[in-house]
Tab-separated table of N, CA and C in Angstrom:
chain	number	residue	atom	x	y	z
A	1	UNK	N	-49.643	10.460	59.054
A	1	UNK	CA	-48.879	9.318	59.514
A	1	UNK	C	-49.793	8.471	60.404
A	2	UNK	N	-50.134	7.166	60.090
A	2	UNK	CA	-50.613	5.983	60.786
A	2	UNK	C	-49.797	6.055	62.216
A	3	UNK	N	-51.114	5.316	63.104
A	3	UNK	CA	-50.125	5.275	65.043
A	3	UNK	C	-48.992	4.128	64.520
A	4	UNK	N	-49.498	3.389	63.306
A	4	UNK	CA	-48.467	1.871	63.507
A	4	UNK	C	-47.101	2.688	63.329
A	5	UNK	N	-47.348	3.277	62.150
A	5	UNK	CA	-46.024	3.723	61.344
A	5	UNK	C	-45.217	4.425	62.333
A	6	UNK	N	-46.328	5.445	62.925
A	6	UNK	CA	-45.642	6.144	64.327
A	6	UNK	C	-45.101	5.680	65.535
A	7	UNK	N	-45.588	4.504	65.491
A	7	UNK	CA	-45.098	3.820	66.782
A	7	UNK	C	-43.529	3.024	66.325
A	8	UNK	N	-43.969	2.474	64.996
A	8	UNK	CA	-42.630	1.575	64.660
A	8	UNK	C	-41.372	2.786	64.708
A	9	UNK	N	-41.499	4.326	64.134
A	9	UNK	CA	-40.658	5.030	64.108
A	9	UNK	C	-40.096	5.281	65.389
A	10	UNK	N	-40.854	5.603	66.747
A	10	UNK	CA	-40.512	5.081	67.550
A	10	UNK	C	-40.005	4.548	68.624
A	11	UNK	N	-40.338	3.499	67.604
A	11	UNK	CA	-39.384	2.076	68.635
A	11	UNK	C	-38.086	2.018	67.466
A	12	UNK	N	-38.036	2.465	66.730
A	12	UNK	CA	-36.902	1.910	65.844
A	12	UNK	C	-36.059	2.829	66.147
A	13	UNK	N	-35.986	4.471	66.690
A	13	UNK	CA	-35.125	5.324	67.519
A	13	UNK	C	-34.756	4.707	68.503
A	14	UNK	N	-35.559	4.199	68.905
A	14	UNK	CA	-35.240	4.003	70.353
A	14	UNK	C	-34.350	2.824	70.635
A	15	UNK	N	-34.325	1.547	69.636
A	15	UNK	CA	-33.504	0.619	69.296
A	15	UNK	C	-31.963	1.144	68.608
A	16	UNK	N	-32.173	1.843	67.777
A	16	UNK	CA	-31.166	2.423	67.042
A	16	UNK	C	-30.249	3.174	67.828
A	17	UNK	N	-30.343	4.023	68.998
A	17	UNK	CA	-29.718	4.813	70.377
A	17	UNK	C	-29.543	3.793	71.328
A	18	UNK	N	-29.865	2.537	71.267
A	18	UNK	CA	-29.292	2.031	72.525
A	18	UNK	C	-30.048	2.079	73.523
A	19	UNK	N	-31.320	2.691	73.832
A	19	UNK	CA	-32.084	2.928	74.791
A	19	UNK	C	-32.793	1.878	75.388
A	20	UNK	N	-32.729	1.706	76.278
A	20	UNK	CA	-34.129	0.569	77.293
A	20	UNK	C	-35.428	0.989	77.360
A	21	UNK	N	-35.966	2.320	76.807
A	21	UNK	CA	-37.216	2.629	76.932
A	21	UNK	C	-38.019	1.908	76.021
A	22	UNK	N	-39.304	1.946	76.550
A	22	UNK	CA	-40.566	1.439	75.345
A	22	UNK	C	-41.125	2.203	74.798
A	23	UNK	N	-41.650	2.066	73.921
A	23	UNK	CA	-42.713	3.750	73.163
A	23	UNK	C	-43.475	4.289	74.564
A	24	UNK	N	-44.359	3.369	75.394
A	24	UNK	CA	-44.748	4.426	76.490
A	24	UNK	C	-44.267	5.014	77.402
A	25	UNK	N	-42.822	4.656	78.018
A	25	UNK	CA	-42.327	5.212	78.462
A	25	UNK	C	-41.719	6.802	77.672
A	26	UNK	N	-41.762	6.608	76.402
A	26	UNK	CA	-41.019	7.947	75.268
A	26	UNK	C	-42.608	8.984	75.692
A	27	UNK	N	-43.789	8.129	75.402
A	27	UNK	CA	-45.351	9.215	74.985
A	27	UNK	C	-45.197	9.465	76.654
A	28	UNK	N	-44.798	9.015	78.185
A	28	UNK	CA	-45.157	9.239	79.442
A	28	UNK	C	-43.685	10.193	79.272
A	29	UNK	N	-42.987	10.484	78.824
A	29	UNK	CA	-42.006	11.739	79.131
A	29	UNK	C	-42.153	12.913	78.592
A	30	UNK	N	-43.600	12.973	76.848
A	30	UNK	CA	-43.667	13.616	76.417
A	30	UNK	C	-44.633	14.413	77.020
A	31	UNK	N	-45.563	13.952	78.117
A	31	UNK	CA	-46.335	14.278	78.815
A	31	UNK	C	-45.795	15.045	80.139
A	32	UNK	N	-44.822	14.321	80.855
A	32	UNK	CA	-43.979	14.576	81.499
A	32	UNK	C	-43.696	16.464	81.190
A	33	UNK	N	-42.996	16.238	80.400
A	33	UNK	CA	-42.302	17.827	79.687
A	33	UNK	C	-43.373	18.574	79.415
A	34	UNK	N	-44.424	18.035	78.941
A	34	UNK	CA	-45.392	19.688	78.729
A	34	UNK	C	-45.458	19.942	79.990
A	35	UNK	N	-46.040	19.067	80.773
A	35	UNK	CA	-46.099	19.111	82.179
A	35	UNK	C	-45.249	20.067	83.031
A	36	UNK	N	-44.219	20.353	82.526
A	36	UNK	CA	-43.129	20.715	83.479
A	36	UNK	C	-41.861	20.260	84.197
A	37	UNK	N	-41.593	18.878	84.140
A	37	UNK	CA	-40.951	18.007	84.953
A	37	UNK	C	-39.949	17.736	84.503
A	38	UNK	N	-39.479	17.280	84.943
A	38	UNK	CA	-37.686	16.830	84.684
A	38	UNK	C	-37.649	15.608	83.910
A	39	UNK	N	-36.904	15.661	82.123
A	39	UNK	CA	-36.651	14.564	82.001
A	39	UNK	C	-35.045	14.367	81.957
A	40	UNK	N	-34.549	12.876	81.442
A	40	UNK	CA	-33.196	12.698	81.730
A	40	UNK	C	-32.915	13.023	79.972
A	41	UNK	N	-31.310	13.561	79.352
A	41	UNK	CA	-31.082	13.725	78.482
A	41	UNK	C	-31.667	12.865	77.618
A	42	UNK	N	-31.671	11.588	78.127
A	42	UNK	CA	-31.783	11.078	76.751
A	42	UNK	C	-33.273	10.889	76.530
A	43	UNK	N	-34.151	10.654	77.650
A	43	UNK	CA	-34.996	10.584	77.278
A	43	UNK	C	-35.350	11.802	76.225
A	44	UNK	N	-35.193	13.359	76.629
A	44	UNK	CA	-35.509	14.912	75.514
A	44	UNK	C	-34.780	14.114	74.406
A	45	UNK	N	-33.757	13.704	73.951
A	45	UNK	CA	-32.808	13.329	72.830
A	45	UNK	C	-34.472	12.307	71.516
A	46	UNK	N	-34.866	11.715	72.708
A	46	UNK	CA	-36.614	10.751	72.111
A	46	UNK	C	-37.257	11.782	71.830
A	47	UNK	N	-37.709	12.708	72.740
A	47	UNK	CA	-38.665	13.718	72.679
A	47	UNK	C	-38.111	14.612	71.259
A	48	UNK	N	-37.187	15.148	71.629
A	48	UNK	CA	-36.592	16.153	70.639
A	48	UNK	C	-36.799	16.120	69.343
A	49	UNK	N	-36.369	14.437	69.293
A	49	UNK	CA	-36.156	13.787	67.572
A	49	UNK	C	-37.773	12.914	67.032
A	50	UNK	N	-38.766	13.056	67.876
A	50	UNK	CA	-39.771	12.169	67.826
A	50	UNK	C	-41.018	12.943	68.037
A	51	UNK	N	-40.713	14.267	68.176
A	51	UNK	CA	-41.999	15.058	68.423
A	51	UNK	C	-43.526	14.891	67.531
A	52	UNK	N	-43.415	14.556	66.260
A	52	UNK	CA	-43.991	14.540	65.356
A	52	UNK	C	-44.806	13.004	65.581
A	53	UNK	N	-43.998	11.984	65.478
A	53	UNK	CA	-44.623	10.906	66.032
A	53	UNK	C	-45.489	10.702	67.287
A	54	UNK	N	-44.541	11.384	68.441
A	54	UNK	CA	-45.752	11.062	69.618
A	54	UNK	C	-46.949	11.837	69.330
A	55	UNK	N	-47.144	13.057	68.879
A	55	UNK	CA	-47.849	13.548	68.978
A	55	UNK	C	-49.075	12.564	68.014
A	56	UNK	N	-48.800	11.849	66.888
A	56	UNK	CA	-49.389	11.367	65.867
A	56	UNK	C	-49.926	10.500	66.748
A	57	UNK	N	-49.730	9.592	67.841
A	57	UNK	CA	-49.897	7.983	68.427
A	57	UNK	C	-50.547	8.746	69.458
A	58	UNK	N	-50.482	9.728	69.926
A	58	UNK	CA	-51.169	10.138	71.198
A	58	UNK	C	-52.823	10.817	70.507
A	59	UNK	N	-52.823	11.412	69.647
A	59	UNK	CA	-54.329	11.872	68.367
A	59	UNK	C	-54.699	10.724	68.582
A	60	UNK	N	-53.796	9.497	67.806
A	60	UNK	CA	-54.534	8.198	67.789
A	60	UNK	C	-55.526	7.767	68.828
A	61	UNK	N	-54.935	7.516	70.211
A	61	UNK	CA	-55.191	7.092	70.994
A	61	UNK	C	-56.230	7.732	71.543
A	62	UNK	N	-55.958	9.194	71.682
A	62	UNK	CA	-57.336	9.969	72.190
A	62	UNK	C	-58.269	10.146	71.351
A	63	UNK	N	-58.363	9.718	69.857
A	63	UNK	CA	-59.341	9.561	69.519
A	63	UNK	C	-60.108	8.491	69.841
A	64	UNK	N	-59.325	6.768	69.541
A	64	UNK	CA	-60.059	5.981	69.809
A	64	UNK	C	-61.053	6.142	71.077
A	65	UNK	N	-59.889	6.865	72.209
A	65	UNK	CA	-60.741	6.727	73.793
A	65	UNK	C	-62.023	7.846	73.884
A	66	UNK	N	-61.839	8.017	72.569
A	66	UNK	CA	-63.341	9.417	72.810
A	66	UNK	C	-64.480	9.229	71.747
A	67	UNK	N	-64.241	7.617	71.261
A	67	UNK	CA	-65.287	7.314	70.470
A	67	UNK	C	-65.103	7.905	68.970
A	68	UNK	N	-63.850	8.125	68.331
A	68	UNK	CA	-63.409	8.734	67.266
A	68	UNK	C	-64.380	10.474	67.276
A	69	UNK	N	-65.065	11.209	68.570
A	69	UNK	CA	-65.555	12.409	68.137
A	69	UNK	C	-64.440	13.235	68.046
């Protein structure tokens, strides 16, 4: 799965639930939770149903920031 495709999936949950979050606020809760920390239901409800995606957009990203090694 492409970050676009992953990102549009999403944002299109996240539109579709009613939510005010942005995709980084969804990838900063998914971080959040490995972490340990408290999220609010709905944010886990993003996490829960979107695991597959953040994880896809966050590869993305740490690849670009590491020079694709």
């Amino acid at each position: 799965m492409s970050e676009n495709e992953s990102h549009y999936k999403i944002r299109k949950f996240i539109e579709r639930r009613g939510y005010s979050y942005s995709v980084t606020d969804v990838l900063s809760g998914y971080q959040k939770r490995k972490d340990g920390y408290y999220n609010s239901f709905t944010m886990n409800d993003c996490i829960d149903n979107l695991e597959r995606e953040i994880e896809s957009v966050i590869n993305s990203v740490e690849s670009l920031l590491l020079g694709g090694k």
